[in-house]
XYZ file of C-alpha atoms in Angstrom:
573
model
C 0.000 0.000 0.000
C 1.886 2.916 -1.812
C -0.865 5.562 -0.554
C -1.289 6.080 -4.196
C -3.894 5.033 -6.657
C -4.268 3.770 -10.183
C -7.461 3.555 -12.653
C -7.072 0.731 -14.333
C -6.018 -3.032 -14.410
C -5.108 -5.983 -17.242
C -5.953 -9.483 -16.264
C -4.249 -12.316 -18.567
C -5.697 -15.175 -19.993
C -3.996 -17.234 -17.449
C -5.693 -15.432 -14.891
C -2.791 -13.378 -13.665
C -2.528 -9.346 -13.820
C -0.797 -8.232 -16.775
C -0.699 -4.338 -15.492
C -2.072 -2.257 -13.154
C -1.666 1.502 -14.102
C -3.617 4.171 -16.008
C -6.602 3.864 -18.548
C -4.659 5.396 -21.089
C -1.267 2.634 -20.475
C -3.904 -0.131 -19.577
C -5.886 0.173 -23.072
C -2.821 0.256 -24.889
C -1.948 -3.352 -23.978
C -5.237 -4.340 -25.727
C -6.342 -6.230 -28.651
C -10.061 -7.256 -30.871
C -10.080 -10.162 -28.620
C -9.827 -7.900 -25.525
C -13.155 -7.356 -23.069
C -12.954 -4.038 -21.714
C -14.962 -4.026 -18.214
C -16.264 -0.461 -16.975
C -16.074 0.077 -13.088
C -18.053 3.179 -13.208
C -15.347 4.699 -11.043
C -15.448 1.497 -8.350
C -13.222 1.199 -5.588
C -10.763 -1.772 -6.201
C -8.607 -3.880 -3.606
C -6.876 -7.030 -3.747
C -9.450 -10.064 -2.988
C -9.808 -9.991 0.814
C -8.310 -13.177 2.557
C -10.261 -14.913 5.182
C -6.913 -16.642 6.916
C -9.515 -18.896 9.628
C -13.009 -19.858 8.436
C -14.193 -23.571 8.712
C -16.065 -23.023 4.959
C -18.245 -26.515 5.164
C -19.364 -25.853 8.430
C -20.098 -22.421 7.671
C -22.188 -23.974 4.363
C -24.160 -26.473 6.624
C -25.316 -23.534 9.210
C -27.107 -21.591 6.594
C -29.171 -24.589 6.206
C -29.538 -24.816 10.175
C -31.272 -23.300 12.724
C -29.988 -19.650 13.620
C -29.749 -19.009 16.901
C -27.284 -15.724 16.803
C -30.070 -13.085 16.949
C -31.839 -14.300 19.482
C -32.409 -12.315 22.555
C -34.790 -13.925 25.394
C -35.399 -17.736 26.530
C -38.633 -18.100 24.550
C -37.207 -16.909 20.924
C -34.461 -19.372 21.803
C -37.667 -22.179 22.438
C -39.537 -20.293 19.579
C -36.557 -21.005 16.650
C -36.369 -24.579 18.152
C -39.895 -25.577 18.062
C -40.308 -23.926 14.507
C -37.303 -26.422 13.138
C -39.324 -29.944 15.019
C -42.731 -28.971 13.193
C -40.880 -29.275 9.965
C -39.102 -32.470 11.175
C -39.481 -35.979 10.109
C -39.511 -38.386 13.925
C -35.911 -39.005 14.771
C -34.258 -36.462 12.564
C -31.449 -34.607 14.001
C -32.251 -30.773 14.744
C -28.717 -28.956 14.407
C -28.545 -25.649 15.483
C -25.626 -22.691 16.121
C -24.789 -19.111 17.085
C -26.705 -18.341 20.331
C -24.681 -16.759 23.077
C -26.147 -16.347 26.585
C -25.158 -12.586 26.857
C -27.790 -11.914 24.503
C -30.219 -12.158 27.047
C -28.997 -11.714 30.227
C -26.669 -14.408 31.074
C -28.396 -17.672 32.203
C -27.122 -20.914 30.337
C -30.068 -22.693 28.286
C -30.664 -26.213 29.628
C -32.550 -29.274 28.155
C -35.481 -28.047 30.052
C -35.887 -25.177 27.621
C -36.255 -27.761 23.995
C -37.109 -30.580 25.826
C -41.278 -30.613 25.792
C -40.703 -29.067 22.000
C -38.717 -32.086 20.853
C -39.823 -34.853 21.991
C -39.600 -36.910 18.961
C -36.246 -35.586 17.862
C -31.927 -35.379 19.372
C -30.871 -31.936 19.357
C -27.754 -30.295 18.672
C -27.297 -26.322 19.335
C -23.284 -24.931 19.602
C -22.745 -21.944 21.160
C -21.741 -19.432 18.792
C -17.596 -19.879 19.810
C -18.625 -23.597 18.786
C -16.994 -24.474 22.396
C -19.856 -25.675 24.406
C -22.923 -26.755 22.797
C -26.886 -27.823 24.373
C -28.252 -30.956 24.041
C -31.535 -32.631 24.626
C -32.867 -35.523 26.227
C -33.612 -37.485 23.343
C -29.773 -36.795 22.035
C -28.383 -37.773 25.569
C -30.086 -41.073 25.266
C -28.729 -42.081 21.949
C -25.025 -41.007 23.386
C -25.826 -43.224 26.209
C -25.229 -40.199 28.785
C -26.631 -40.275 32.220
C -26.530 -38.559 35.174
C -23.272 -40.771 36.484
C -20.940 -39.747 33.270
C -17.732 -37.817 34.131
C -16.185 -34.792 32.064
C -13.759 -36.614 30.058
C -9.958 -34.982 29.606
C -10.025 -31.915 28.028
C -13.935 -31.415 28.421
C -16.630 -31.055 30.484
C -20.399 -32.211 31.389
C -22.389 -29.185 32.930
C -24.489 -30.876 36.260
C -27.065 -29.000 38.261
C -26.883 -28.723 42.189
C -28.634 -32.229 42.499
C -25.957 -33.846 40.209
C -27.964 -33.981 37.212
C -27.672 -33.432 33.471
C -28.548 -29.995 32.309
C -27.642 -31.004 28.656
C -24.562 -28.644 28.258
C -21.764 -30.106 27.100
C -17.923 -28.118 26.530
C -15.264 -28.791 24.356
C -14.263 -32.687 23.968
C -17.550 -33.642 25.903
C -19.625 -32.448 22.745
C -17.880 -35.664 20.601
C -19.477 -37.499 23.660
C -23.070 -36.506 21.503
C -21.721 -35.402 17.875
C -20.269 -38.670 17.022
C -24.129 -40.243 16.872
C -24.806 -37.733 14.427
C -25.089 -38.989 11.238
C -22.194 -38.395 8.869
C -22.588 -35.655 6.135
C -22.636 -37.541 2.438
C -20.109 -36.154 -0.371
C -23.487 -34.703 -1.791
C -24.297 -32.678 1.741
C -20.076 -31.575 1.427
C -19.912 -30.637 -1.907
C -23.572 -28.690 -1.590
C -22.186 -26.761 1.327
C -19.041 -26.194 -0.257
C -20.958 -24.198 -2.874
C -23.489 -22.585 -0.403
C -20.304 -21.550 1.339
C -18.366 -20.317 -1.554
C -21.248 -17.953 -2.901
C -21.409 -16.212 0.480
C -17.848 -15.668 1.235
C -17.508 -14.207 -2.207
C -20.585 -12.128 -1.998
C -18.329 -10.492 0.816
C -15.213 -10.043 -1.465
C -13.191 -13.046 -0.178
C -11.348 -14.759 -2.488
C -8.743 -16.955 -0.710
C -9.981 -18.595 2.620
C -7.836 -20.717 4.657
C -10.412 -23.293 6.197
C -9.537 -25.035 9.272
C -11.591 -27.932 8.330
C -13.157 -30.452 10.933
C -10.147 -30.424 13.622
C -11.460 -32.863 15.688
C -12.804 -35.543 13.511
C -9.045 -36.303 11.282
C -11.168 -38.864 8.971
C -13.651 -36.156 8.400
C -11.008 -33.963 7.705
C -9.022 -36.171 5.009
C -12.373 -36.701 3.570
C -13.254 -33.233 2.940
C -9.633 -32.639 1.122
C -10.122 -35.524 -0.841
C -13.272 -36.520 -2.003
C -14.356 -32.378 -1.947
C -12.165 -29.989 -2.615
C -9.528 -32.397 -4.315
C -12.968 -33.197 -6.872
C -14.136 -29.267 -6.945
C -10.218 -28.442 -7.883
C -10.191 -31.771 -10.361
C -13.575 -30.599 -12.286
C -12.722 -26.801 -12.552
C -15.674 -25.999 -10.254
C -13.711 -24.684 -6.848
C -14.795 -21.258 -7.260
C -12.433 -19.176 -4.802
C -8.859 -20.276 -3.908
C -8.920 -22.821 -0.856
C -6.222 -23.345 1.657
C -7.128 -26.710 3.391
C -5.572 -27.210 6.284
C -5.746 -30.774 8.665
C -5.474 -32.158 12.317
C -1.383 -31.747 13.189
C -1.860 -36.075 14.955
C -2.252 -36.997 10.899
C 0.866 -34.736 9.787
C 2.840 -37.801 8.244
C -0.496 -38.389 5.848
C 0.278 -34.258 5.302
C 4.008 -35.199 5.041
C 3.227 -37.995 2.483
C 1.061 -35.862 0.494
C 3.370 -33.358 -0.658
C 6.326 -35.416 -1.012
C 4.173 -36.623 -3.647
C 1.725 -34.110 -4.963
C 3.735 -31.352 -3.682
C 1.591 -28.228 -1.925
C -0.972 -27.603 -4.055
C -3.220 -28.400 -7.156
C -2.099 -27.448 -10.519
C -5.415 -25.570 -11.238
C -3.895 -22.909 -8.920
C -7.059 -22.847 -6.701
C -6.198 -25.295 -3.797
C -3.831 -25.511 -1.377
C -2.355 -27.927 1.390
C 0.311 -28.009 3.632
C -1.113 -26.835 7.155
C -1.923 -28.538 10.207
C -4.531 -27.353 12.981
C -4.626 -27.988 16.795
C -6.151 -26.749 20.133
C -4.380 -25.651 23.464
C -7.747 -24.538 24.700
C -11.067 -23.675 24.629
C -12.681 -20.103 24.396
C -13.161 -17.532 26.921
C -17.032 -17.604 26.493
C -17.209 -21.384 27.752
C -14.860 -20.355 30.175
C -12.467 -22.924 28.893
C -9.471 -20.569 27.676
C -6.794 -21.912 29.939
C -5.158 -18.833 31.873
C -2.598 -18.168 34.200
C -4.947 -16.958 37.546
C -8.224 -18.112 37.837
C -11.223 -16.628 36.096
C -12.966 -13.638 38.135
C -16.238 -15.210 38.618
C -14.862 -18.182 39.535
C -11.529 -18.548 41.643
C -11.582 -22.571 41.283
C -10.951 -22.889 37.840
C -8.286 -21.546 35.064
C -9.869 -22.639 32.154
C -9.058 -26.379 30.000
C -5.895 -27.406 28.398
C -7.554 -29.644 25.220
C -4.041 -30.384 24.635
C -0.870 -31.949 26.639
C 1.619 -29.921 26.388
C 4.058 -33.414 25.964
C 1.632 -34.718 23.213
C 1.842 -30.617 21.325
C 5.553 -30.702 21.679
C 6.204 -34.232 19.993
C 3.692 -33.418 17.323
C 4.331 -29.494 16.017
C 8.530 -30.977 16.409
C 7.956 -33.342 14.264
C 5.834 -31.341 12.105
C 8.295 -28.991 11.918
C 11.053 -31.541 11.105
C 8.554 -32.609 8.114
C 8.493 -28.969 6.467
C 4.700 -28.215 7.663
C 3.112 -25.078 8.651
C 1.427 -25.382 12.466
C -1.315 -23.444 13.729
C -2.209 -23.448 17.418
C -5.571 -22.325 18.935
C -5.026 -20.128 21.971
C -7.223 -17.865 23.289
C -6.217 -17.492 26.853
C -2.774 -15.511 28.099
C -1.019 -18.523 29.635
C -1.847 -20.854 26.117
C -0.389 -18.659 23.985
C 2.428 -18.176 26.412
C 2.983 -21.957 25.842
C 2.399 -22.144 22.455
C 4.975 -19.386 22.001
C 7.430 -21.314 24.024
C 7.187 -24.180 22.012
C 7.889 -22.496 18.809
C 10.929 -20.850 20.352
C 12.242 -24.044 21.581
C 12.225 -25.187 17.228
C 15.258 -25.224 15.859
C 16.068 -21.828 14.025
C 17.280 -23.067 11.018
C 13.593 -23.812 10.173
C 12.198 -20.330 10.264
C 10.828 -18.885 7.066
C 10.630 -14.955 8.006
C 7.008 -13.323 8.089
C 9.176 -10.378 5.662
C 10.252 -12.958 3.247
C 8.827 -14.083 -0.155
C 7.573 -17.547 0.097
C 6.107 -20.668 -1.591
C 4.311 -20.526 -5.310
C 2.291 -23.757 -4.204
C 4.686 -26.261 -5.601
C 6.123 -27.496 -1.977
C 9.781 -26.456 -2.414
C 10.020 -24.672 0.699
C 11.631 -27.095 3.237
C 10.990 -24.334 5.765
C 7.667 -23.237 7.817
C 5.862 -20.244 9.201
C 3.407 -21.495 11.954
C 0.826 -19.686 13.355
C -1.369 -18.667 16.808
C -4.632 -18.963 15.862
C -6.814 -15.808 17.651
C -3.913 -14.756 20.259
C -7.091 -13.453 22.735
C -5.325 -12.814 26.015
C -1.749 -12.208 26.614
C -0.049 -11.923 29.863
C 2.392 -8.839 28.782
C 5.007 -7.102 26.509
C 7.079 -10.010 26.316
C 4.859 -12.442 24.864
C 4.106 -9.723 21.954
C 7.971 -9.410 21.739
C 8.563 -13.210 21.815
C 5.811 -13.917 19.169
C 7.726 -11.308 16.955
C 11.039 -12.652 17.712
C 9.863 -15.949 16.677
C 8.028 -15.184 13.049
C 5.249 -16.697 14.510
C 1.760 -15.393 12.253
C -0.987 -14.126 14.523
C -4.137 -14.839 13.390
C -6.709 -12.724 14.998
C -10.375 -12.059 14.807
C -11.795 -8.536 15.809
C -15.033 -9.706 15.637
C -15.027 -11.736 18.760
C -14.514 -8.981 20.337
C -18.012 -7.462 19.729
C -19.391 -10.690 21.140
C -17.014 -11.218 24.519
C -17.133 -6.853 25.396
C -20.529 -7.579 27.769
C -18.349 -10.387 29.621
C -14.451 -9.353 29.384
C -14.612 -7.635 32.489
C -16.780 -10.353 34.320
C -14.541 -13.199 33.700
C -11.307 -11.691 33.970
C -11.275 -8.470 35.701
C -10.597 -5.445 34.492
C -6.412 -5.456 34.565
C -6.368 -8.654 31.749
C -9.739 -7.055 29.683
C -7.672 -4.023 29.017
C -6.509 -3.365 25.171
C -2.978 -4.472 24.409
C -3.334 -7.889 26.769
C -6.702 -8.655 25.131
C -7.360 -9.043 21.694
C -4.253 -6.991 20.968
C -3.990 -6.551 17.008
C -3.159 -2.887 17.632
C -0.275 -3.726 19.848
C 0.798 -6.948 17.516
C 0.970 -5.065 14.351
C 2.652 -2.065 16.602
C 5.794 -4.103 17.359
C 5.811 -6.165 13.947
C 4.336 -8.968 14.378
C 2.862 -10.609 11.493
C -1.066 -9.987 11.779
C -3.592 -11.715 9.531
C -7.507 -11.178 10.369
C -10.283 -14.019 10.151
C -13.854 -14.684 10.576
C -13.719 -17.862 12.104
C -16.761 -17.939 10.438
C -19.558 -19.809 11.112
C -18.661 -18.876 14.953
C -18.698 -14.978 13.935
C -20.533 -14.046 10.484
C -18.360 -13.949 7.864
C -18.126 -10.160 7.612
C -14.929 -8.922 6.471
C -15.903 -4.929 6.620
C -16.954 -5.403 9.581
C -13.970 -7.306 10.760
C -11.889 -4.141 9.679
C -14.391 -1.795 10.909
C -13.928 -3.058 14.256
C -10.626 -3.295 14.703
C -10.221 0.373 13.100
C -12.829 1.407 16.044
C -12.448 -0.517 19.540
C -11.383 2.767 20.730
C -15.075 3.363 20.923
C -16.460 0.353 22.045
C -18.242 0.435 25.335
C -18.383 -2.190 28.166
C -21.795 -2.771 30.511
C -20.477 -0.595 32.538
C -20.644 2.264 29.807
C -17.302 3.256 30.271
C -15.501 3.189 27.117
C -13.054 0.067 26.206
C -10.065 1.630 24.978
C -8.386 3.796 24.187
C -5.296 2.538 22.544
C -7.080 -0.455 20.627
C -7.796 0.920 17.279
C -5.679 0.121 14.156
C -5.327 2.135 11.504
C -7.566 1.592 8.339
C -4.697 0.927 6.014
C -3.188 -1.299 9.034
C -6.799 -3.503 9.067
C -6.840 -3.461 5.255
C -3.291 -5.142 5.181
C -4.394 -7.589 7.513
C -7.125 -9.005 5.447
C -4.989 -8.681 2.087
C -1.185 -8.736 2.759
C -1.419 -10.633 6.186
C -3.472 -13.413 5.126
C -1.553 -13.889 2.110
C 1.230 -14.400 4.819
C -0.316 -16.877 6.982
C -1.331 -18.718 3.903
C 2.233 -18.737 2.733
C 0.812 -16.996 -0.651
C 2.215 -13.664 -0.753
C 3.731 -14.215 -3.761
C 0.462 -15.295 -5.151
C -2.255 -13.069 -3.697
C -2.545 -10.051 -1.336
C -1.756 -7.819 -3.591
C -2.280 -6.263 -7.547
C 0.953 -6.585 -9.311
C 1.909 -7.269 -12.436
C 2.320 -11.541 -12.585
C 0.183 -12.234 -9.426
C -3.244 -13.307 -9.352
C -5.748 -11.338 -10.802
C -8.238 -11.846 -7.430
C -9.342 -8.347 -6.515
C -12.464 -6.874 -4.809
C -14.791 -4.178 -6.174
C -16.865 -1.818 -3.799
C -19.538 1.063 -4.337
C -16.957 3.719 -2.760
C -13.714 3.863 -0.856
C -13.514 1.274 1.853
C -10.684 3.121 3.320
C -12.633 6.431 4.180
C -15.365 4.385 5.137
C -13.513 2.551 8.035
C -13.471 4.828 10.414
C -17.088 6.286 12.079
C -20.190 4.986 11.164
C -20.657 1.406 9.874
C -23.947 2.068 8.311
C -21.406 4.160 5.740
C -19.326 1.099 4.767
C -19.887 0.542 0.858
C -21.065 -3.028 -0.468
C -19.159 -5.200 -2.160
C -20.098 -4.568 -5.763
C -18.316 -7.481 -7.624
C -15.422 -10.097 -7.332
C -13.179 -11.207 -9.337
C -10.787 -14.824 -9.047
C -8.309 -15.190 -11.448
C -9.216 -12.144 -13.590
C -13.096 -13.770 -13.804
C -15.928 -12.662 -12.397
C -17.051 -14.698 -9.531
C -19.951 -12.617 -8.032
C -21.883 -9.672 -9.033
C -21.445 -9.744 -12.651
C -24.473 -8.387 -13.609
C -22.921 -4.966 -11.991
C -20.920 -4.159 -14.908
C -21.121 -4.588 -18.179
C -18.138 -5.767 -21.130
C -17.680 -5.123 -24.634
C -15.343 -5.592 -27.170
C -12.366 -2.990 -27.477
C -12.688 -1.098 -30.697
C -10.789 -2.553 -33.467
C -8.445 0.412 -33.649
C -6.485 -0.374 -30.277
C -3.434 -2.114 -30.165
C -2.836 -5.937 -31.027
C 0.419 -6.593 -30.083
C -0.680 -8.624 -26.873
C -4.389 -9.734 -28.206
C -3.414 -13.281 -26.746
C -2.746 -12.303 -23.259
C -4.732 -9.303 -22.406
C -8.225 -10.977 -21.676
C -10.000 -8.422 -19.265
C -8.978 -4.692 -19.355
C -11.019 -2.998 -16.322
C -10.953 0.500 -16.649
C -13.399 4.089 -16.324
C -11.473 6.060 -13.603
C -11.587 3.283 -10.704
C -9.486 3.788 -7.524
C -7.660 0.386 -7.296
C -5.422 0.158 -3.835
C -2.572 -2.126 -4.459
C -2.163 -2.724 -1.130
């Protein structure tokens, strides 16, 4: 990002930009075969990058019950009743996105959906997708009783009389989700699509999707028999960074000794590996260094050993294989950070560096921390730095944890710069890539950047103000969705930005995103049109092509496929 703008780009027939400059140079490199695209003075940047989504899970919810809007006990009953009317006996009723804040704090319990489903085993994940409700008829197929323990790295919610209230967190939701019957290739590749349309109606192009973590032959499946087939037949419609659970990292390892890290078609990508050091701080299972405010006997869950994450991101490492860690609470990512220090640093591949093309002849890595939440000072922000560790963060989460910061941790660790510190990260130069984490949040990248260019205003319960200090710039959030997912994607040489020989992936918008940023988020424009590998992918009814006029140049009719042009600002990041 140059602070300067240009009017006009060329996108080649092999989907890569030719030139990005002014109408006049742009239409000069054009020929009779050339389709000249007016952007009616559009505001272009380089196709946003969603660097954590889970993009088949996020397809299935919008064909789920919808729980994130609602506000009181009986709209929660209401949206649950609705779905078991429409339902055949014994179906599953899979639901997501409610969060107890919303109305006031109390935990739903399987006496809320119980006397509305009585024919049917329910399913409804908190919106962090950490804890999730359950009913009575779901408990029974899973064999669960009032005697079943919390099992490592979980736990099974019991009322004062030692009974089952139906909410399950973390590993004690496999305890129920394994009974759930399997998704077919059909159900994957349908989502897949659902998924795909949305995310580019937003203006993503590349999404790194951190698949099914904790179900590996799930996982595999969805590479191979999904995206591997969508990449096969030409029909993977945005670029796709796949990653998979780090216990299967020699099937990873085998894979791109043979195939190498990606798929020729340029539009899928492999090499990653995902795992958890904890839960979230909404379930109250982000594992912290003092206990949680509201409740001095417990510092969150550790989903993870630290013996069993130190054998397997070593040996990853060893391998040539990106690692990305879940931490959300200050003393995981302390850990997490220590164990990428203690890799040897020979392996490093520096977050300034030019990387892979996709063909898996890096031998080095660039792991990641996915959400870095809570930290417990300066020095983990230095030691993240220090290490080229990637933080993946997600401003969003903040919108939905501000009414319970303070209540869980106190006011010291809810301040900016220990929690959700992208401000600070970017500050000391840490690499800083933003996600979704969609279906958890929406999948709203404006608003993603909108946030994070305005925490300084957000208000606790209390009413006093958040911040300040928490706000990053506009150009600094617009990086981190562009040039800092390209980054933790190990595609900046790729995508991220509009340069002459990199992908032609770009996002059109009604009006300048960056003014919009800052103030009012009723101002931000809408995504107009998107474009993946110089085609349009969404919105292409916007804008309208034609032939350029015989007269212009045809010295490079054969490469020059797409010539947008009409006075548009286009940010090259």
């Amino acid at each position: 990002m140059d602070g300067q703008y240009r009017e006009a780009l060329a996108c080649g027939a092999d989907g890569r930009l030719l030139g990005v400059s002014s109408s006049a140079d742009i239409l000069t490199m054009a020929g009779p075969l050339t389709q000249l695209v007016d952007l009616q003075g559009s505001f272009v940047t380089p196709g946003l990058i969603d660097a954590h989504v889970h993009i088949l899970f996020g397809g299935c919810t919008l064909q789920q019950i919808d729980l994130r809007y609602v506000t009181s006990k009986t709209e929660f009953i209401l949206e649950v009743q609705k779905a078991a009317d429409k339902a055949a006996p014994g179906e599953w009723l899979l639901g997501h996105g409610w969060a107890e804040a919303n109305w006031g704090g109390e935990l739903p319990s399987l006496t809320w959906v119980d006397p509305v489903t009585p024919n049917n085993p329910v399913m409804l994940s908190r919106m962090d997708m950490h804890m999730g409700l359950v009913n009575s008829a779901a408990l029974r197929l899973a064999t669960l009783d009032d005697s079943t323990e919390s099992p490592p790295g979980g736990r099974v919610d019991k009322d004062s009389h030692g009974r089952l209230t139906g909410m399950l967190a973390d590993h004690a939701m496999t305890l129920v989700s394994r009974h759930i019957p399997k998704q077919t290739h059909e159900d994957k590749h349908r989502a897949l699509h659902i998924a795909a349309s949305h995310l580019l109606s937003k203006g993503v192009t590349t999404a790194c999707d951190m698949g099914a973590v904790q179900d590996s032959a799930d996982a595999w499946d969805s590479l191979e028999e999904v995206y591997m087939v969508a990449a096969d037949q030409g029909s993977l419609p945005m670029r796709v960074v796949a990653m998979v659970p780090l216990p299967t990292w020699r099937l990873l390892h085998t894979r791109v000794q043979q195939w190498g890290r990606s798929h020729p078609g340029g539009r899928l990508y492999w090499g990653g590996l995902k795992d958890f050091a904890d839960g979230s701080l909404g379930s109250q299972t982000a594992l912290m260094h003092l206990p949680y405010a509201n409740d001095p006997s417990s510092t969150g869950i550790r989903l993870t050993s630290q013996e069993t994450l130190q054998e397997l991101v070593a040996a990853a490492d060893t391998a040539g294989l990106q690692v990305a860690i879940h931490a959300i609470g200050d003393r995981a990512n302390d850990e997490v950070i220590a164990l990428y220090q203690s890799l040897p640093a020979e392996h490093i591949l520096s977050s300034n560096s030019n990387t892979t093309d996709g063909s898996g002849s890096l031998a080095t890595r660039r792991h990641r921390i996915e959400h870095v939440q809570h930290l417990s000072g300066p020095s983990a922000i230095a030691a993240l730095r220090d290490a080229d560790v990637v933080a993946v963060t997600n401003p969003l989460h903040l919108l939905s944890d501000l009414d319970i910061i303070e209540a869980k941790l106190g006011q010291d660790r809810a301040k900016p710069g220990l929690a959700f510190p992208s401000k600070a990260l970017l500050q000391a130069g840490v690499a800083v890539a933003f996600g979704s984490d969609w279906p958890v949040m929406p999948a709203e990248p404006l608003a993603t950047m909108h946030t994070a260019a305005n925490s300084d205003n957000l208000t606790l319960p209390s009413g006093a103000l958040w911040g300040p200090g928490a706000s990053v710039s506009p150009e600094g959030a617009l990086l981190s969705h562009t040039v800092g997912g390209a980054v933790a994607c190990d595609l900046e040489s790729e995508v991220g930005m509009l340069r002459p020989g990199m992908r032609a992936d770009f996002t059109v918008y009604q009006h300048s995103l960056l003014h919009s940023l800052v103030g009012d988020a009723a101002l931000l424009p809408e995504v107009t049109a998107t474009f993946v590998d110089g085609a349009c992918a969404f919105g292409c009814s916007n804008f309208l092509s034609a032939p350029v006029a015989a007269t212009a140049t045809a010295a490079r009719q054969d490469s020059m496929t797409y010539g947008l042009t009409a006075n548009s600002s286009v940010d090259l990041a």
